[in-house]
Amino acid sequence: MYKIIIKKKVAMFSTDGMILNHDFEHGRLELTFSGKMELEEFQSSCLRALDYASNAYVWSWLVDLQDTPLLDDAQETWLATELLPVLMVRMGAGILLAVVISEESYQELFLNVGEQGLQSCNSFISIRTFCDVQKAREWLGNQRISNAS
C-alpha cells in the first residue's frame, strides 16, 4: 500500500532576497522579500515566480514586502509595464495579488492615495495592499470562495 503525503507549504526556491513558498492547502504562492534588492535580482526572482505559477496553475499570490524598503521607481515601472502584463497574458483572468507592506509604508500610501488607491482591479487581476499578512491571507481566501461560487 502506498501513502501519498502532500505538504501544506513547500519552499520552491529562494534567492538572497526572496523565498517562494507554494501553500498547497490554500492554493496560493507566497513570495517573501527581505532587504533591498537590485533591479536585476528583483526581476529574475519575480520571473521565476511567474514561471512557477504558470506551470503550477496558481492564480493567488501573496507578496510580502514588509521587510524591504518600498520599491524604487525602476522596480515599480518594471512591475507595471513588464511583469503584470506578462502575468495577465500567461495566466489569464482571475489573478489575485495581495501585497503586504510595512505599517509605516501603508499609512504613507493611505494618506497619499486613500483606501481606493490601495486596491486595483480589472478583468484579469485584482490587487489589494495590506499591512498585515493574516488579513491578506483572509482576503485571498475569501476571494477564492467568492470566485468558486
PDB file of C-alpha atoms in Angstrom:
ATOM      1  CA  MET A   1       0.000   0.000   0.000  1.00  0.00           C
ATOM      2  CA  TYR A   2       1.284   3.448  -0.930  1.00  0.00           C
ATOM      3  CA  LYS A   3       0.692   6.541   1.104  1.00  0.00           C
ATOM      4  CA  ILE A   4       0.744   9.911  -0.618  1.00  0.00           C
ATOM      5  CA  ILE A   5       1.729  12.820   1.572  1.00  0.00           C
ATOM      6  CA  ILE A   6       1.206  16.362   0.348  1.00  0.00           C
ATOM      7  CA  LYS A   7       2.920  19.008   2.406  1.00  0.00           C
ATOM      8  CA  LYS A   8       0.832  22.045   3.217  1.00  0.00           C
ATOM      9  CA  LYS A   9       3.584  24.521   2.433  1.00  0.00           C
ATOM     10  CA  VAL A  10       6.698  23.815   0.409  1.00  0.00           C
ATOM     11  CA  ALA A  11       9.581  26.192  -0.287  1.00  0.00           C
ATOM     12  CA  MET A  12      10.006  26.014  -4.039  1.00  0.00           C
ATOM     13  CA  PHE A  13      13.118  28.173  -4.325  1.00  0.00           C
ATOM     14  CA  SER A  14      14.910  31.072  -2.737  1.00  0.00           C
ATOM     15  CA  THR A  15      17.450  33.743  -3.534  1.00  0.00           C
ATOM     16  CA  ASP A  16      19.378  36.028  -1.207  1.00  0.00           C
ATOM     17  CA  GLY A  17      16.423  38.402  -1.122  1.00  0.00           C
ATOM     18  CA  MET A  18      13.316  36.276  -1.780  1.00  0.00           C
ATOM     19  CA  ILE A  19      11.702  32.990  -0.778  1.00  0.00           C
ATOM     20  CA  LEU A  20       8.871  31.469  -2.794  1.00  0.00           C
ATOM     21  CA  ASN A  21       6.557  29.060  -0.973  1.00  0.00           C
ATOM     22  CA  HIS A  22       3.651  27.195  -2.501  1.00  0.00           C
ATOM     23  CA  ASP A  23       0.863  26.845   0.044  1.00  0.00           C
ATOM     24  CA  PHE A  24      -0.898  23.826  -1.456  1.00  0.00           C
ATOM     25  CA  GLU A  25      -3.663  23.754   1.138  1.00  0.00           C
ATOM     26  CA  HIS A  26      -4.820  27.280   0.281  1.00  0.00           C
ATOM     27  CA  GLY A  27      -3.786  27.276  -3.373  1.00  0.00           C
ATOM     28  CA  ARG A  28      -1.518  30.285  -3.272  1.00  0.00           C
ATOM     29  CA  LEU A  29       2.059  31.339  -3.795  1.00  0.00           C
ATOM     30  CA  GLU A  30       3.737  33.300  -1.047  1.00  0.00           C
ATOM     31  CA  LEU A  31       6.718  35.412  -2.043  1.00  0.00           C
ATOM     32  CA  THR A  32       8.608  36.864   0.898  1.00  0.00           C
ATOM     33  CA  PHE A  33      11.149  39.550   0.075  1.00  0.00           C
ATOM     34  CA  SER A  34      13.790  40.715   2.554  1.00  0.00           C
ATOM     35  CA  GLY A  35      16.217  43.590   2.343  1.00  0.00           C
ATOM     36  CA  LYS A  36      16.903  45.829  -0.610  1.00  0.00           C
ATOM     37  CA  MET A  37      17.208  44.009  -3.922  1.00  0.00           C
ATOM     38  CA  GLU A  38      18.916  45.308  -7.018  1.00  0.00           C
ATOM     39  CA  LEU A  39      16.637  45.599 -10.046  1.00  0.00           C
ATOM     40  CA  GLU A  40      18.155  42.602 -11.856  1.00  0.00           C
ATOM     41  CA  GLU A  41      17.747  40.266  -8.845  1.00  0.00           C
ATOM     42  CA  PHE A  42      14.220  41.576  -8.250  1.00  0.00           C
ATOM     43  CA  GLN A  43      13.286  40.948 -11.885  1.00  0.00           C
ATOM     44  CA  SER A  44      14.774  37.450 -12.051  1.00  0.00           C
ATOM     45  CA  SER A  45      13.094  36.454  -8.758  1.00  0.00           C
ATOM     46  CA  CYS A  46       9.706  37.688  -9.943  1.00  0.00           C
ATOM     47  CA  LEU A  47      10.094  35.967 -13.328  1.00  0.00           C
ATOM     48  CA  ARG A  48      10.982  32.655 -11.653  1.00  0.00           C
ATOM     49  CA  ALA A  49       7.860  33.006  -9.512  1.00  0.00           C
ATOM     50  CA  LEU A  50       5.807  33.721 -12.640  1.00  0.00           C
ATOM     51  CA  ASP A  51       7.232  30.649 -14.385  1.00  0.00           C
ATOM     52  CA  TYR A  52       6.385  28.509 -11.386  1.00  0.00           C
ATOM     53  CA  ALA A  53       2.867  29.967 -11.035  1.00  0.00           C
ATOM     54  CA  SER A  54       2.005  29.465 -14.695  1.00  0.00           C
ATOM     55  CA  ASN A  55       3.325  25.891 -14.710  1.00  0.00           C
ATOM     56  CA  ALA A  56       1.550  25.042 -11.428  1.00  0.00           C
ATOM     57  CA  TYR A  57      -1.650  26.947 -12.353  1.00  0.00           C
ATOM     58  CA  VAL A  58      -1.667  29.101  -9.218  1.00  0.00           C
ATOM     59  CA  TRP A  59      -3.677  32.305  -9.538  1.00  0.00           C
ATOM     60  CA  SER A  60      -3.452  33.562  -5.919  1.00  0.00           C
ATOM     61  CA  TRP A  61      -0.281  35.374  -4.879  1.00  0.00           C
ATOM     62  CA  LEU A  62       0.717  36.850  -1.535  1.00  0.00           C
ATOM     63  CA  VAL A  63       3.720  39.155  -1.896  1.00  0.00           C
ATOM     64  CA  ASP A  64       5.238  40.083   1.455  1.00  0.00           C
ATOM     65  CA  LEU A  65       7.389  43.213   1.227  1.00  0.00           C
ATOM     66  CA  GLN A  66       7.251  44.123   4.937  1.00  0.00           C
ATOM     67  CA  ASP A  67      10.987  43.629   5.462  1.00  0.00           C
ATOM     68  CA  THR A  68      12.021  45.647   2.431  1.00  0.00           C
ATOM     69  CA  PRO A  69      12.098  49.330   1.661  1.00  0.00           C
ATOM     70  CA  LEU A  70       9.397  50.485  -0.732  1.00  0.00           C
ATOM     71  CA  LEU A  71      10.111  49.585  -4.320  1.00  0.00           C
ATOM     72  CA  ASP A  72      12.136  52.157  -6.187  1.00  0.00           C
ATOM     73  CA  ASP A  73      10.918  53.827  -9.384  1.00  0.00           C
ATOM     74  CA  ALA A  74      12.700  51.346 -11.671  1.00  0.00           C
ATOM     75  CA  GLN A  75      11.167  48.354  -9.856  1.00  0.00           C
ATOM     76  CA  GLU A  76       7.677  49.892  -9.870  1.00  0.00           C
ATOM     77  CA  THR A  77       7.958  50.758 -13.564  1.00  0.00           C
ATOM     78  CA  TRP A  78       9.141  47.259 -14.429  1.00  0.00           C
ATOM     79  CA  LEU A  79       6.267  45.700 -12.460  1.00  0.00           C
ATOM     80  CA  ALA A  80       3.648  47.886 -14.133  1.00  0.00           C
ATOM     81  CA  THR A  81       4.974  47.743 -17.683  1.00  0.00           C
ATOM     82  CA  GLU A  82       6.575  44.301 -17.863  1.00  0.00           C
ATOM     83  CA  LEU A  83       5.608  41.794 -15.163  1.00  0.00           C
ATOM     84  CA  LEU A  84       1.893  42.484 -14.681  1.00  0.00           C
ATOM     85  CA  PRO A  85       1.076  42.457 -18.427  1.00  0.00           C
ATOM     86  CA  VAL A  86       3.029  39.202 -18.897  1.00  0.00           C
ATOM     87  CA  LEU A  87       1.340  37.740 -15.818  1.00  0.00           C
ATOM     88  CA  MET A  88      -2.089  38.562 -17.263  1.00  0.00           C
ATOM     89  CA  VAL A  89      -1.226  37.132 -20.690  1.00  0.00           C
ATOM     90  CA  ARG A  90       0.241  33.899 -19.317  1.00  0.00           C
ATOM     91  CA  MET A  91      -2.275  33.298 -16.529  1.00  0.00           C
ATOM     92  CA  GLY A  92      -5.456  34.816 -17.966  1.00  0.00           C
ATOM     93  CA  ALA A  93      -8.312  36.122 -15.854  1.00  0.00           C
ATOM     94  CA  GLY A  94      -8.835  35.547 -12.150  1.00  0.00           C
ATOM     95  CA  ILE A  95      -5.436  36.525 -10.754  1.00  0.00           C
ATOM     96  CA  LEU A  96      -5.443  37.634  -7.122  1.00  0.00           C
ATOM     97  CA  LEU A  97      -2.485  39.585  -5.792  1.00  0.00           C
ATOM     98  CA  ALA A  98      -2.261  40.588  -2.121  1.00  0.00           C
ATOM     99  CA  VAL A  99       0.710  42.851  -1.397  1.00  0.00           C
ATOM    100  CA  VAL A 100       1.826  43.267   2.212  1.00  0.00           C
ATOM    101  CA  ILE A 101       3.943  46.276   3.140  1.00  0.00           C
ATOM    102  CA  SER A 102       5.101  47.713   6.444  1.00  0.00           C
ATOM    103  CA  GLU A 103       2.616  49.596   8.635  1.00  0.00           C
ATOM    104  CA  GLU A 104       4.581  52.813   8.103  1.00  0.00           C
ATOM    105  CA  SER A 105       4.578  52.432   4.318  1.00  0.00           C
ATOM    106  CA  TYR A 106       0.899  51.501   4.352  1.00  0.00           C
ATOM    107  CA  GLN A 107      -0.036  54.613   6.335  1.00  0.00           C
ATOM    108  CA  GLU A 108       2.044  56.795   3.993  1.00  0.00           C
ATOM    109  CA  LEU A 109       0.349  55.308   0.925  1.00  0.00           C
ATOM    110  CA  PHE A 110      -3.062  55.569   2.549  1.00  0.00           C
ATOM    111  CA  LEU A 111      -2.507  59.292   3.179  1.00  0.00           C
ATOM    112  CA  ASN A 112      -1.331  59.821  -0.415  1.00  0.00           C
ATOM    113  CA  VAL A 113      -3.858  57.706  -2.343  1.00  0.00           C
ATOM    114  CA  GLY A 114      -6.668  56.811   0.070  1.00  0.00           C
ATOM    115  CA  GLU A 115      -8.324  53.439   0.520  1.00  0.00           C
ATOM    116  CA  GLN A 116      -9.349  53.127  -3.129  1.00  0.00           C
ATOM    117  CA  GLY A 117      -5.739  53.727  -4.166  1.00  0.00           C
ATOM    118  CA  LEU A 118      -4.649  50.657  -2.185  1.00  0.00           C
ATOM    119  CA  GLN A 119      -6.626  48.393  -4.491  1.00  0.00           C
ATOM    120  CA  SER A 120      -6.803  47.864  -8.204  1.00  0.00           C
ATOM    121  CA  CYS A 121      -8.968  45.631 -10.305  1.00  0.00           C
ATOM    122  CA  ASN A 122      -9.522  44.881 -13.967  1.00  0.00           C
ATOM    123  CA  SER A 123     -10.955  41.896 -15.816  1.00  0.00           C
ATOM    124  CA  PHE A 124      -7.709  39.939 -15.329  1.00  0.00           C
ATOM    125  CA  ILE A 125      -6.230  40.850 -11.961  1.00  0.00           C
ATOM    126  CA  SER A 126      -7.312  42.094  -8.534  1.00  0.00           C
ATOM    127  CA  ILE A 127      -4.611  43.724  -6.420  1.00  0.00           C
ATOM    128  CA  ARG A 128      -5.013  44.780  -2.812  1.00  0.00           C
ATOM    129  CA  THR A 129      -2.452  46.249  -0.429  1.00  0.00           C
ATOM    130  CA  PHE A 130      -2.249  45.308   3.263  1.00  0.00           C
ATOM    131  CA  CYS A 131      -0.007  45.866   6.278  1.00  0.00           C
ATOM    132  CA  ASP A 132      -0.978  42.563   7.934  1.00  0.00           C
ATOM    133  CA  VAL A 133      -0.139  39.149   6.425  1.00  0.00           C
ATOM    134  CA  GLN A 134      -3.103  37.411   8.068  1.00  0.00           C
ATOM    135  CA  LYS A 135      -5.587  39.950   6.646  1.00  0.00           C
ATOM    136  CA  ALA A 136      -4.019  39.458   3.227  1.00  0.00           C
ATOM    137  CA  ARG A 137      -4.421  35.677   3.531  1.00  0.00           C
ATOM    138  CA  GLU A 138      -8.044  36.097   4.639  1.00  0.00           C
ATOM    139  CA  TRP A 139      -8.775  38.352   1.659  1.00  0.00           C
ATOM    140  CA  LEU A 140      -7.239  35.837  -0.750  1.00  0.00           C
ATOM    141  CA  GLY A 141      -9.237  33.006   0.838  1.00  0.00           C
ATOM    142  CA  ASN A 142     -12.477  34.969   0.676  1.00  0.00           C
ATOM    143  CA  GLN A 143     -11.853  35.861  -2.974  1.00  0.00           C
ATOM    144  CA  ARG A 144     -11.258  32.210  -3.877  1.00  0.00           C
ATOM    145  CA  ILE A 145     -14.507  31.230  -2.134  1.00  0.00           C
ATOM    146  CA  SER A 146     -16.402  34.020  -3.933  1.00  0.00           C
ATOM    147  CA  ASN A 147     -14.971  33.038  -7.317  1.00  0.00           C
ATOM    148  CA  ALA A 148     -15.817  29.372  -6.739  1.00  0.00           C
ATOM    149  CA  SER A 149     -19.489  30.167  -6.014  1.00  0.00           C
TER     150      SER A 149
END
